[in-house]
Short mmCIF file of C-alpha atoms in Angstrom, two decimals:
data_model
loop_
_atom_site.label_atom_id
_atom_site.label_comp_id
_atom_site.label_asym_id
_atom_site.label_seq_id
_atom_site.Cartn_x
_atom_site.Cartn_y
_atom_site.Cartn_z
CA MET A 1 20.21 4.22 11.85
CA LEU A 2 16.60 5.37 11.89
CA PRO A 3 14.54 4.93 15.04
CA PRO A 4 12.39 1.78 14.91
CA PHE A 5 9.03 3.40 14.22
CA GLN A 6 10.32 5.51 11.36
CA LEU A 7 12.19 2.53 10.00
CA GLU A 8 9.06 0.43 9.98
CA GLN A 9 7.27 3.13 8.02
CA THR A 10 10.16 3.42 5.60
CA ILE A 11 10.09 -0.31 5.06
CA SER A 12 6.37 -0.39 4.45
CA THR A 13 6.65 2.48 1.95
CA LEU A 14 9.50 0.74 0.14
CA VAL A 15 7.57 -2.48 0.00
CA ARG A 16 4.43 -0.77 -1.34
CA GLU A 17 6.43 0.98 -4.06
CA ASP A 18 8.08 -2.19 -5.31
CA TRP A 19 5.41 -4.78 -4.52
CA GLY A 20 3.69 -4.69 -7.92
CA ARG A 21 6.96 -4.75 -9.78
CA ILE A 22 8.26 -7.72 -7.82
CA MET A 23 4.93 -9.61 -7.94
CA ALA A 24 4.86 -9.18 -11.72
CA ALA A 25 8.40 -10.51 -12.05
CA LEU A 26 7.66 -13.49 -9.80
CA VAL A 27 4.42 -14.40 -11.58
CA SER A 28 6.21 -14.15 -14.89
CA SER A 29 9.08 -16.41 -13.65
CA PHE A 30 7.03 -19.30 -12.39
CA ASN A 31 3.45 -18.60 -13.44
CA ASP A 32 1.87 -19.29 -10.06
CA TRP A 33 0.01 -16.35 -8.50
CA GLN A 34 -0.57 -17.84 -5.10
CA LEU A 35 3.03 -18.98 -4.71
CA ALA A 36 4.33 -15.59 -5.90
CA GLU A 37 2.23 -13.84 -3.29
CA ASP A 38 3.17 -16.27 -0.51
CA VAL A 39 6.93 -16.08 -1.08
CA LEU A 40 6.89 -12.30 -1.42
CA GLN A 41 4.84 -11.97 1.76
CA ASP A 42 7.35 -14.24 3.54
CA ALA A 43 10.27 -12.21 2.22
CA VAL A 44 8.64 -8.98 3.43
CA GLU A 45 8.05 -10.39 6.91
CA GLN A 46 11.65 -11.52 7.08
CA ALA A 47 12.82 -8.11 5.85
CA VAL A 48 10.93 -6.22 8.53
CA ILE A 49 12.71 -8.20 11.27
CA LEU A 50 16.13 -8.24 9.62
CA TRP A 51 16.24 -4.63 8.47
CA GLN A 52 15.14 -3.27 11.83
CA LYS A 53 18.10 -5.10 13.33
CA ASP A 54 20.78 -4.59 10.64
CA GLY A 55 19.57 -1.54 8.76
CA LEU A 56 18.41 -1.32 5.14
CA PRO A 57 20.33 -3.17 2.40
CA ASP A 58 21.70 -1.17 -0.56
CA SER A 59 18.82 -2.24 -2.70
CA PRO A 60 15.75 -3.39 -0.77
CA ALA A 61 14.01 -4.40 -4.01
CA ALA A 62 16.89 -6.66 -5.04
CA TRP A 63 16.98 -8.19 -1.58
CA LEU A 64 13.24 -8.84 -1.64
CA ILE A 65 13.15 -10.43 -5.05
CA THR A 66 16.21 -12.61 -4.43
CA THR A 67 14.83 -13.77 -1.08
CA ALA A 68 11.40 -14.43 -2.58
CA LYS A 69 12.91 -16.47 -5.41
CA ARG A 70 15.02 -18.51 -2.96
CA LYS A 71 11.85 -19.30 -1.06
CA ALA A 72 10.21 -20.34 -4.32
CA ILE A 73 13.17 -22.63 -5.08
CA ASP A 74 12.80 -24.18 -1.63
CA HIS A 75 9.18 -24.78 -2.46
CA PHE A 76 9.96 -26.33 -5.84
CA ARG A 77 12.61 -28.60 -4.27
CA ARG A 78 9.75 -30.19 -2.40
CA THR A 79 7.67 -30.58 -5.55
CA THR A 80 8.18 -32.07 -8.97
CA ARG A 81 8.44 -28.79 -10.81
CA PHE A 82 12.01 -28.21 -9.59
CA THR A 83 13.84 -29.87 -12.49
CA GLU A 84 11.73 -27.90 -14.91
CA LEU A 85 12.26 -24.45 -13.36
CA GLU A 86 15.52 -24.74 -11.46
CA PRO A 87 18.05 -23.76 -14.17
CA ASN A 88 16.15 -20.60 -15.03
CA LEU A 89 15.66 -19.46 -11.43
CA THR A 90 19.20 -20.20 -10.26
CA TYR A 91 20.57 -18.28 -13.20
CA GLN A 92 18.41 -15.30 -12.35
CA ILE A 93 19.50 -15.34 -8.73
CA GLU A 94 23.16 -15.48 -9.72
CA LEU A 95 22.61 -12.61 -12.06
CA GLU A 96 21.00 -10.55 -9.32
CA ASN A 97 23.70 -11.42 -6.82
CA ALA A 98 26.31 -10.27 -9.30
CA ASN A 99 24.44 -7.02 -9.66
CA ALA A 100 23.84 -6.58 -5.97
CA ASN A 101 27.45 -5.53 -5.40
CA GLU A 102 27.21 -2.78 -7.96
CA GLU A 103 24.56 -0.09 -8.04
CA PHE A 104 21.30 -2.07 -8.32
CA ASP A 105 19.11 -0.72 -11.07
CA ILE A 106 15.62 -2.15 -10.87
CA ASP A 107 14.90 -1.28 -14.51
CA SER A 108 17.69 -3.41 -15.91
CA ALA A 109 17.65 -6.17 -13.30
CA ILE A 110 13.94 -6.95 -13.12
CA PRO A 111 12.07 -6.93 -16.41
CA ASP A 112 8.95 -4.82 -15.94
CA LYS A 113 5.96 -7.12 -16.26
CA ARG A 114 3.43 -4.86 -14.54
CA LEU A 115 1.43 -4.34 -17.73
CA GLU A 116 0.99 -8.09 -18.15
CA LEU A 117 0.01 -8.19 -14.49
CA ILE A 118 -2.67 -5.51 -14.68
CA PHE A 119 -4.14 -6.82 -17.93
CA THR A 120 -4.48 -10.22 -16.31
CA CYS A 121 -6.00 -8.74 -13.14
CA CYS A 122 -8.57 -6.93 -15.29
CA HIS A 123 -9.29 -9.84 -17.63
CA PRO A 124 -12.97 -9.89 -18.66
CA ALA A 125 -13.29 -13.51 -17.47
CA LEU A 126 -13.10 -12.13 -13.90
CA ASP A 127 -15.99 -10.09 -12.55
CA GLN A 128 -15.34 -6.41 -12.03
CA LYS A 129 -15.26 -6.43 -8.26
CA THR A 130 -12.71 -9.23 -8.43
CA GLN A 131 -10.70 -7.24 -10.97
CA VAL A 132 -10.63 -4.30 -8.57
CA ALA A 133 -9.61 -6.40 -5.56
CA LEU A 134 -6.95 -8.32 -7.46
CA THR A 135 -5.46 -5.13 -8.89
CA LEU A 136 -5.22 -3.56 -5.45
CA ARG A 137 -3.70 -6.72 -3.97
CA THR A 138 -1.16 -7.69 -6.62
CA LEU A 139 -0.24 -4.42 -8.28
CA GLY A 140 -1.00 -2.03 -5.45
CA GLY A 141 0.33 -4.20 -2.63
CA LEU A 142 -2.62 -3.49 -0.32
CA THR A 143 -3.34 -6.23 2.17
CA THR A 144 -6.52 -8.27 1.93
CA GLU A 145 -7.61 -6.64 5.19
CA GLU A 146 -7.15 -3.14 3.77
CA ILE A 147 -9.08 -3.99 0.62
CA ALA A 148 -11.90 -5.56 2.64
CA ASN A 149 -12.11 -2.43 4.82
CA ALA A 150 -12.08 -0.11 1.83
CA PHE A 151 -15.00 -1.94 0.22
CA LEU A 152 -16.80 -2.55 3.51
CA ASP A 153 -16.55 -6.27 3.00
CA LYS A 154 -15.77 -8.96 5.55
CA HIS A 155 -12.11 -9.95 5.58
CA GLN A 156 -13.06 -13.58 5.02
CA THR A 157 -15.28 -12.77 2.02
CA MET A 158 -12.54 -10.72 0.39
CA ALA A 159 -9.93 -13.42 1.05
CA GLN A 160 -12.20 -15.99 -0.60
CA ARG A 161 -12.81 -13.71 -3.57
CA LEU A 162 -9.06 -13.30 -4.11
CA ALA A 163 -8.32 -16.99 -3.64
CA ARG A 164 -11.04 -17.92 -6.14
CA ALA A 165 -9.61 -15.48 -8.69
CA LYS A 166 -6.07 -16.85 -8.39
CA LYS A 167 -7.42 -20.37 -8.73
CA LYS A 168 -9.38 -19.46 -11.84
CA ILE A 169 -6.38 -17.73 -13.46
CA ALA A 170 -4.36 -20.91 -12.94
CA ALA A 171 -7.05 -23.49 -13.80
CA ALA A 172 -8.52 -21.75 -16.83
CA GLN A 173 -5.12 -20.46 -17.98
CA ILE A 174 -5.94 -16.82 -18.27
CA PRO A 175 -2.86 -15.71 -20.20
CA PHE A 176 -0.24 -13.46 -18.58
CA GLU A 177 0.26 -11.11 -21.50
CA VAL A 178 -0.44 -7.70 -22.95
CA PRO A 179 -3.36 -8.13 -25.39
CA GLU A 180 -2.65 -7.94 -29.10
CA THR A 181 -3.22 -4.65 -30.89
CA ASP A 182 -6.72 -5.49 -32.12
CA LYS A 183 -7.93 -6.14 -28.57
CA LEU A 184 -5.78 -3.60 -26.75
CA GLN A 185 -8.28 -0.70 -26.76
CA GLU A 186 -11.12 -2.79 -25.42
CA ARG A 187 -8.99 -4.41 -22.74
CA LEU A 188 -7.34 -1.13 -21.78
CA SER A 189 -10.73 0.43 -21.30
CA ALA A 190 -11.54 -2.35 -18.79
CA VAL A 191 -8.30 -1.56 -16.94
CA LEU A 192 -9.12 2.15 -16.84
CA SER A 193 -12.65 1.44 -15.56
CA VAL A 194 -11.14 -0.52 -12.70
CA ILE A 195 -8.85 2.38 -11.79
CA TYR A 196 -11.72 4.84 -12.07
CA LEU A 197 -13.82 2.65 -9.81
CA ILE A 198 -11.02 2.50 -7.23
CA PHE A 199 -10.75 6.29 -7.31
CA ASN A 200 -14.50 6.80 -7.02
CA GLU A 201 -14.75 4.39 -4.13
CA GLY A 202 -12.17 6.56 -2.41
CA TYR A 203 -13.61 9.85 -3.54
CA ALA A 204 -17.33 9.40 -2.97
CA ALA A 205 -18.01 6.25 -1.03
CA THR A 206 -21.47 4.96 -1.90
CA SER A 207 -22.09 4.12 1.70
CA GLY A 208 -20.55 4.84 5.08
CA LYS A 209 -19.65 7.98 6.93
CA GLN A 210 -16.62 9.37 5.16
CA ILE A 211 -17.00 10.85 1.69
CA THR A 212 -13.28 10.60 1.02
CA ARG A 213 -11.41 7.43 1.69
CA SER A 214 -8.28 9.12 0.56
CA ASP A 215 -6.02 6.08 0.47
CA LEU A 216 -7.96 4.60 -2.43
CA ALA A 217 -7.96 7.88 -4.35
CA ASP A 218 -4.19 8.14 -3.88
CA GLU A 219 -3.73 4.54 -4.91
CA ALA A 220 -5.78 5.05 -8.09
CA ILE A 221 -3.62 8.03 -9.02
CA ARG A 222 -0.44 6.06 -8.33
CA LEU A 223 -1.65 3.13 -10.47
CA THR A 224 -2.62 5.44 -13.33
CA ARG A 225 0.87 6.99 -13.24
CA ILE A 226 2.38 3.51 -13.54
CA ILE A 227 0.16 2.63 -16.52
CA MET A 228 0.90 5.95 -18.20
CA GLN A 229 4.61 5.32 -17.84
CA LEU A 230 4.16 1.90 -19.46
CA LEU A 231 1.71 3.00 -22.18
CA PRO A 232 2.78 6.57 -22.95
CA ASP A 233 1.03 6.69 -26.34
CA GLN A 234 -2.46 5.93 -25.06
CA SER A 235 -4.21 9.28 -24.73
CA GLU A 236 -7.02 7.96 -22.58
CA VAL A 237 -4.57 6.89 -19.87
CA ALA A 238 -3.27 10.45 -19.67
CA GLY A 239 -6.87 11.67 -19.89
CA LEU A 240 -7.80 9.56 -16.87
CA LEU A 241 -4.80 10.75 -14.86
CA SER A 242 -5.71 14.34 -15.65
CA LEU A 243 -9.33 13.73 -14.62
CA LEU A 244 -8.33 12.11 -11.33
CA LEU A 245 -5.90 14.91 -10.46
CA LEU A 246 -8.47 17.60 -11.21
CA HIS A 247 -11.17 15.86 -9.17
CA ASP A 248 -8.74 15.22 -6.38
CA SER A 249 -7.69 18.87 -6.22
CA ARG A 250 -11.04 19.50 -4.52
CA ARG A 251 -10.74 16.64 -2.08
CA PHE A 252 -10.39 18.73 1.08
CA THR A 253 -12.93 21.33 0.01
CA ARG A 254 -15.82 18.98 -0.65
CA GLN A 255 -17.00 18.75 2.93
CA ASP A 256 -17.05 20.96 5.99
CA LYS A 257 -15.65 20.11 9.43
CA ASN A 258 -18.85 18.26 10.29
CA GLY A 259 -18.56 16.02 7.24
CA GLN A 260 -21.37 17.91 5.48
CA MET A 261 -21.03 17.90 1.69
CA ILE A 262 -20.34 21.26 0.03
CA SER A 263 -21.50 21.67 -3.58
CA LEU A 264 -19.12 23.00 -6.21
CA GLU A 265 -20.97 26.31 -6.16
CA HIS A 266 -20.23 26.91 -2.48
CA GLN A 267 -16.74 25.50 -2.22
CA ASN A 268 -13.95 27.84 -1.14
CA ARG A 269 -11.91 27.81 -4.33
CA SER A 270 -8.82 29.22 -2.64
CA THR A 271 -8.39 25.90 -0.85
CA TRP A 272 -8.31 23.83 -4.04
CA ASP A 273 -4.97 22.09 -4.52
CA VAL A 274 -3.21 24.29 -7.08
CA SER A 275 -0.38 21.86 -7.81
CA LYS A 276 -2.84 19.12 -8.75
CA ILE A 277 -4.83 21.51 -10.93
CA GLU A 278 -1.66 22.62 -12.71
CA GLU A 279 -0.44 19.10 -13.31
CA GLY A 280 -3.89 17.98 -14.48
CA THR A 281 -4.44 20.86 -16.90
CA GLU A 282 -0.89 20.74 -18.31
CA LEU A 283 -1.21 17.03 -18.93
CA LEU A 284 -4.61 17.53 -20.56
CA LYS A 285 -3.32 20.24 -22.91
CA HIS A 286 -0.53 17.96 -24.16
CA THR A 287 -2.90 15.05 -24.52
CA LEU A 288 -5.71 16.85 -26.34
CA ALA A 289 -3.13 18.05 -28.86
CA LYS A 290 -2.60 14.43 -29.93
CA GLN A 291 -6.21 14.41 -31.19
CA GLN A 292 -7.18 10.97 -29.97
CA ILE A 293 -10.15 12.26 -28.03
CA GLY A 294 -11.94 9.94 -25.64
CA ALA A 295 -14.37 10.02 -22.76
CA TYR A 296 -11.79 10.52 -19.99
CA GLN A 297 -10.18 13.44 -21.77
CA LEU A 298 -13.58 15.08 -22.26
CA GLN A 299 -14.48 14.64 -18.59
CA ALA A 300 -11.08 16.02 -17.64
CA ALA A 301 -11.72 19.01 -19.91
CA ILE A 302 -15.02 19.70 -18.13
CA SER A 303 -13.31 19.43 -14.77
CA ALA A 304 -10.53 21.74 -16.00
CA ILE A 305 -13.07 24.44 -16.92
CA HIS A 306 -14.37 24.38 -13.36
CA ALA A 307 -10.83 24.47 -12.04
CA GLU A 308 -9.95 27.48 -14.18
CA ALA A 309 -12.95 29.57 -13.14
CA ALA A 310 -12.04 31.93 -10.32
CA THR A 311 -15.66 31.99 -9.15
CA TRP A 312 -18.80 29.93 -9.77
CA GLU A 313 -20.28 32.87 -11.73
CA GLU A 314 -17.29 33.01 -14.08
CA THR A 315 -17.65 29.36 -15.16
CA ASP A 316 -17.72 28.96 -18.94
CA TRP A 317 -21.02 27.07 -19.02
CA PRO A 318 -21.64 27.10 -22.79
CA GLN A 319 -18.32 25.32 -23.30
CA ILE A 320 -19.26 22.75 -20.66
CA VAL A 321 -22.58 22.12 -22.43
CA ALA A 322 -20.69 21.59 -25.70
CA LEU A 323 -18.24 19.17 -24.05
CA TYR A 324 -21.12 17.15 -22.62
CA GLU A 325 -22.57 16.96 -26.12
CA LEU A 326 -19.28 15.44 -27.37
CA LEU A 327 -19.17 13.14 -24.37
CA TYR A 328 -22.73 12.00 -25.08
CA LYS A 329 -21.63 11.04 -28.59
CA THR A 330 -18.90 8.74 -27.21
CA GLN A 331 -21.12 7.38 -24.41
CA PRO A 332 -24.83 7.84 -25.00
CA SER A 333 -26.08 7.53 -21.42
CA TYR A 334 -28.67 9.45 -19.45
CA VAL A 335 -26.09 10.12 -16.73
CA ILE A 336 -24.34 12.46 -19.16
CA ARG A 337 -27.64 14.03 -20.27
CA ILE A 338 -28.49 14.89 -16.66
CA ASN A 339 -25.17 16.66 -16.21
CA GLN A 340 -25.62 18.41 -19.52
CA ALA A 341 -29.07 19.59 -18.44
CA VAL A 342 -27.63 21.10 -15.25
CA ALA A 343 -24.94 22.88 -17.28
CA THR A 344 -27.64 24.08 -19.70
CA SER A 345 -29.58 25.60 -16.81
CA HIS A 346 -26.59 27.82 -16.05
CA ALA A 347 -25.57 28.49 -19.65
CA TYR A 348 -29.01 29.16 -21.10
CA SER A 349 -32.20 28.66 -19.10
CA VAL A 350 -33.63 26.48 -16.36
CA GLU A 351 -36.70 25.83 -18.50
CA SER A 352 -34.68 24.25 -21.32
CA ALA A 353 -32.84 22.15 -18.72
CA LEU A 354 -36.13 20.86 -17.31
CA LYS A 355 -37.23 20.03 -20.84
CA MET A 356 -34.09 17.92 -21.31
CA LEU A 357 -34.84 16.01 -18.10
CA LYS A 358 -38.44 15.48 -19.18
CA GLU A 359 -37.17 13.63 -22.25
CA LEU A 360 -35.34 11.20 -19.94
CA GLU A 361 -38.36 10.26 -17.84
CA GLY A 362 -39.13 7.23 -20.01
CA GLU A 363 -35.69 5.64 -19.37
CA LYS A 364 -36.10 2.37 -17.56
CA SER A 365 -33.69 2.60 -14.65
CA ILE A 366 -33.97 6.34 -14.07
CA GLN A 367 -36.69 5.87 -11.44
CA THR A 368 -34.02 4.60 -9.05
CA TYR A 369 -31.21 6.94 -10.14
CA GLN A 370 -30.70 9.35 -7.27
CA PRO A 371 -28.80 12.14 -9.14
CA PHE A 372 -31.75 12.55 -11.52
CA PHE A 373 -34.07 13.55 -8.66
CA ALA A 374 -31.45 15.66 -6.88
CA ALA A 375 -30.82 17.58 -10.11
CA ARG A 376 -34.51 18.03 -10.91
CA ALA A 377 -35.29 19.13 -7.36
CA ASP A 378 -32.78 21.94 -7.72
CA LEU A 379 -34.10 22.99 -11.14
CA ASN A 380 -37.72 22.95 -9.93
CA LEU A 381 -36.73 25.10 -6.97
CA ARG A 382 -35.04 27.60 -9.26
CA VAL A 383 -38.19 28.07 -11.33
CA GLY A 384 -40.17 28.49 -8.11
CA ASP A 385 -42.02 25.15 -8.26
CA LYS A 386 -41.70 24.29 -4.57
CA VAL A 387 -44.23 21.45 -4.68
CA SER A 388 -42.32 19.50 -7.34
CA ALA A 389 -39.00 20.37 -5.70
CA LYS A 390 -40.18 18.94 -2.37
CA LYS A 391 -41.27 15.69 -4.02
CA ASP A 392 -37.96 15.34 -5.83
CA PHE A 393 -35.85 16.08 -2.74
CA GLU A 394 -37.78 13.44 -0.82
CA LYS A 395 -37.28 10.90 -3.58
CA ALA A 396 -33.55 11.72 -3.80
CA ILE A 397 -33.15 11.24 -0.04
CA GLU A 398 -34.97 7.93 -0.22
CA LEU A 399 -32.60 6.70 -2.95
CA SER A 400 -29.34 7.74 -1.26
CA ASP A 401 -27.33 5.66 1.19
CA ASN A 402 -24.48 8.13 1.64
CA GLU A 403 -24.87 9.94 4.96
CA PRO A 404 -23.25 13.29 4.09
CA GLN A 405 -25.29 13.37 0.89
CA ILE A 406 -28.53 12.67 2.78
CA ALA A 407 -27.72 15.42 5.27
CA PHE A 408 -27.08 17.83 2.42
CA LEU A 409 -30.37 17.04 0.69
CA ARG A 410 -32.32 17.12 3.93
CA GLN A 411 -31.00 20.57 4.71
CA ARG A 412 -32.13 21.82 1.31
CA LEU A 413 -35.54 20.25 1.84
CA ASN A 414 -35.89 21.97 5.22
CA ASN A 415 -34.97 25.31 3.69
CA LEU A 416 -37.90 25.18 1.27
CA MET B 1 -5.07 -27.37 -22.52
CA GLN B 2 -8.57 -28.66 -23.14
CA TYR B 3 -11.69 -26.55 -22.75
CA ILE B 4 -15.23 -27.76 -23.03
CA CYS B 5 -17.67 -25.35 -24.63
CA LEU B 6 -21.16 -26.18 -23.34
CA ILE B 7 -23.82 -24.86 -25.67
CA TYR B 8 -26.94 -23.65 -23.88
CA SER B 9 -30.08 -22.13 -25.33
CA ALA B 10 -33.80 -21.92 -24.71
CA GLU B 11 -35.47 -24.66 -26.70
CA ASN B 12 -37.74 -22.29 -28.53
CA ALA B 13 -35.01 -19.74 -29.23
CA GLY B 14 -33.12 -19.63 -32.50
CA PRO B 15 -34.12 -20.84 -35.96
CA LYS B 16 -36.90 -23.49 -36.23
CA PRO B 17 -36.18 -26.76 -38.05
CA GLY B 18 -37.46 -26.64 -41.60
CA THR B 19 -36.89 -22.92 -42.06
CA PRO B 20 -34.13 -21.56 -44.33
CA GLU B 21 -32.53 -19.94 -41.24
CA PHE B 22 -32.17 -23.40 -39.69
CA GLY B 23 -30.32 -24.58 -42.79
CA THR B 24 -28.03 -21.57 -42.56
CA MET B 25 -27.27 -22.40 -38.93
CA LEU B 26 -26.45 -26.03 -39.73
CA GLN B 27 -24.08 -24.85 -42.44
CA ALA B 28 -22.47 -22.47 -39.97
CA TYR B 29 -21.94 -25.36 -37.56
CA GLN B 30 -20.35 -27.47 -40.30
CA LYS B 31 -18.08 -24.60 -41.19
CA PHE B 32 -17.12 -24.02 -37.55
CA THR B 33 -16.35 -27.71 -36.98
CA GLN B 34 -14.26 -27.84 -40.14
CA ASP B 35 -12.46 -24.68 -39.09
CA VAL B 36 -11.45 -25.92 -35.60
CA GLN B 37 -10.41 -29.27 -37.16
CA ASP B 38 -8.21 -27.47 -39.69
CA LYS B 39 -6.63 -25.43 -36.90
CA GLY B 40 -5.93 -28.61 -34.93
CA LEU B 41 -8.07 -27.47 -32.00
CA PHE B 42 -10.90 -29.98 -32.32
CA VAL B 43 -10.92 -32.82 -29.79
CA ALA B 44 -14.61 -33.73 -29.75
CA GLY B 45 -18.00 -32.22 -30.37
CA ASP B 46 -21.60 -33.34 -30.63
CA ALA B 47 -25.11 -32.07 -30.79
CA LEU B 48 -27.58 -33.58 -28.32
CA GLN B 49 -31.15 -34.76 -28.76
CA PRO B 50 -33.65 -32.39 -27.10
CA VAL B 51 -34.03 -32.44 -23.33
CA SER B 52 -37.42 -34.20 -23.73
CA THR B 53 -35.44 -37.37 -24.54
CA ALA B 54 -33.41 -37.15 -21.34
CA THR B 55 -33.45 -39.58 -18.42
CA THR B 56 -32.05 -38.72 -15.01
CA VAL B 57 -30.36 -41.43 -12.96
CA THR B 58 -29.40 -41.30 -9.27
CA THR B 59 -28.64 -44.01 -6.73
CA GLU B 60 -29.68 -44.09 -3.11
CA ASN B 61 -28.23 -46.81 -0.88
CA GLY B 62 -27.44 -48.80 -4.00
CA LYS B 63 -30.95 -48.52 -5.34
CA VAL B 64 -31.18 -46.98 -8.78
CA GLU B 65 -33.69 -44.14 -9.13
CA ILE B 66 -34.75 -43.27 -12.64
CA THR B 67 -36.77 -40.21 -13.57
CA ASP B 68 -38.08 -39.00 -16.87
CA GLY B 69 -36.59 -35.64 -17.76
CA PRO B 70 -35.40 -33.19 -16.63
CA PHE B 71 -38.23 -31.36 -18.30
CA ALA B 72 -37.27 -27.92 -19.40
CA GLU B 73 -38.14 -26.17 -16.15
CA THR B 74 -35.04 -24.11 -16.53
CA LYS B 75 -35.27 -21.78 -19.49
CA GLU B 76 -31.99 -22.88 -21.05
CA THR B 77 -30.90 -26.42 -21.75
CA LEU B 78 -27.70 -28.06 -22.88
CA GLY B 79 -27.90 -28.64 -26.60
CA GLY B 80 -24.38 -29.75 -27.48
CA TYR B 81 -20.70 -29.31 -26.76
CA TYR B 82 -17.24 -28.99 -28.23
CA ILE B 83 -13.98 -29.96 -26.58
CA LEU B 84 -11.20 -27.78 -27.95
CA ASP B 85 -7.48 -27.87 -27.31
CA CYS B 86 -6.42 -24.22 -26.90
CA LYS B 87 -3.30 -22.51 -25.65
CA SER B 88 -5.14 -20.17 -23.28
CA LEU B 89 -8.57 -19.07 -22.12
CA ASP B 90 -8.37 -16.20 -24.60
CA GLU B 91 -8.12 -18.59 -27.53
CA ALA B 92 -10.98 -20.69 -26.15
CA ILE B 93 -13.15 -17.57 -25.77
CA GLU B 94 -12.31 -16.49 -29.29
CA GLN B 95 -13.46 -19.85 -30.65
CA ALA B 96 -16.53 -20.08 -28.40
CA ALA B 97 -17.72 -16.74 -29.74
CA LYS B 98 -17.85 -18.32 -33.23
CA ILE B 99 -20.19 -21.13 -32.22
CA PRO B 100 -23.44 -20.27 -34.06
CA THR B 101 -25.70 -20.70 -31.00
CA ALA B 102 -23.76 -17.90 -29.24
CA GLU B 103 -26.04 -15.55 -31.17
CA HIS B 104 -29.26 -16.63 -29.47
CA GLY B 105 -27.99 -18.73 -26.54
CA ARG B 106 -24.79 -18.79 -24.50
CA ILE B 107 -21.62 -20.83 -24.42
CA GLU B 108 -20.15 -21.84 -21.07
CA VAL B 109 -16.39 -22.32 -21.36
CA ARG B 110 -14.83 -24.60 -18.75
CA PRO B 111 -11.28 -25.92 -18.51
CA VAL B 112 -11.14 -29.71 -18.43
CA MET B 113 -9.60 -30.97 -15.20
CA VAL B 114 -6.22 -32.65 -15.51
CA PHE B 115 -5.26 -35.11 -12.77
CA ASP B 116 -1.60 -35.47 -11.86
CA ASP B 117 -0.29 -39.03 -12.24
#
């Protein structure tokens, strides 16, 4: 038997792995999100005590789902819904008990309803922050406390947000289903935005001390893997996974020991995570070959070019400029134009890059968009216009609330 | 399950009465109503007189307070409603998007509360 501490960790890992799968099955059985969560939470608490004493059962997932369903039946016995749901649930428990003696195979015993679960979590009738929180709670198995900490929210506020969402799903009857083909693309893109947001929150926190809140980045990658397994023909899912892996390969190189941000140019490329780069680029190659190009694949392609360059100087900038042009066609936003301008400054000339930025000055919300000023400051400096560079650095600092980023910009300002 | 679709718009938004566009909108409403009736979704639906005809009633300690209005202080006012019987929020949203005023106003979709016996 494992020592208690290790056992507790093993249990929590097991629970995290299977939480989403079991939640999905429970929600699908009795269509009550709050009850599903409550009985699963109870089953987990019971498991932690029991398993530490008696050791792990042959199939922890089977044990958890059977125990959770028994608890649900107990609940229904006290309510009127019992007669309606009892035959179905009892049958399922018998079935699982029969299986429990043999090798328990989660794939055949519990129908996989995680796609239904994530599409419901990311339903457009819920606001995006709620979609993110609900996805992390129900599919990812993070606790409310963990989610609140990750998004720098009060525990109480996050708990209320989740409770409100579950109430709305029940009261308004947000359907638990995979959208029909004609709506699938649109709804899938909402799901992928949620994952991307989770990753970004982990990768470059908009506020707070740490740039990398690695748990969220890991969780986003894990969730994308699940979705890819369930929707293998959707190229953008693979594109997103590739993008996340490539970004994440630089996770430990992006800041120095003091938490100071290091730009791509000055990162020590030998410390990039080679296995993530390989997985990301392999996946991208296979996916691009399917010729269903989308924004995530294009961003992954840009990231792959950086990953493949042995040094900053060897970067294939003209290709990056071309990829940004394609990306701009799928998503005409000034955010992409700014990045394209920076790439242009390396591929062709700083002057043409500054000209591109000048064309964006009329955009409404650009006056508060920090990366615009950070980028222009750098370009101005490179053409020797220290006065404009100083102004832009100051403006960029004023617009940032990320401490490592501010420190980085301030250092550049001081070096003028 | 029943959903009420509350139709809000600014009183000066959308086609003006007497214009051909207004006629087109009325026809679109007739068509929509017919369509949800044919599909068996229609429970009720009405257009309302403008907010200038409204009277607000409250009671305080049994005494009835009556005020003229509300006058359109808020930009958008309730102009009508449908109650539709749909199988899920998705179906209700799909129908709400076809309500002609959705083009220049907004439709608030709310599930109707069901009380247990």
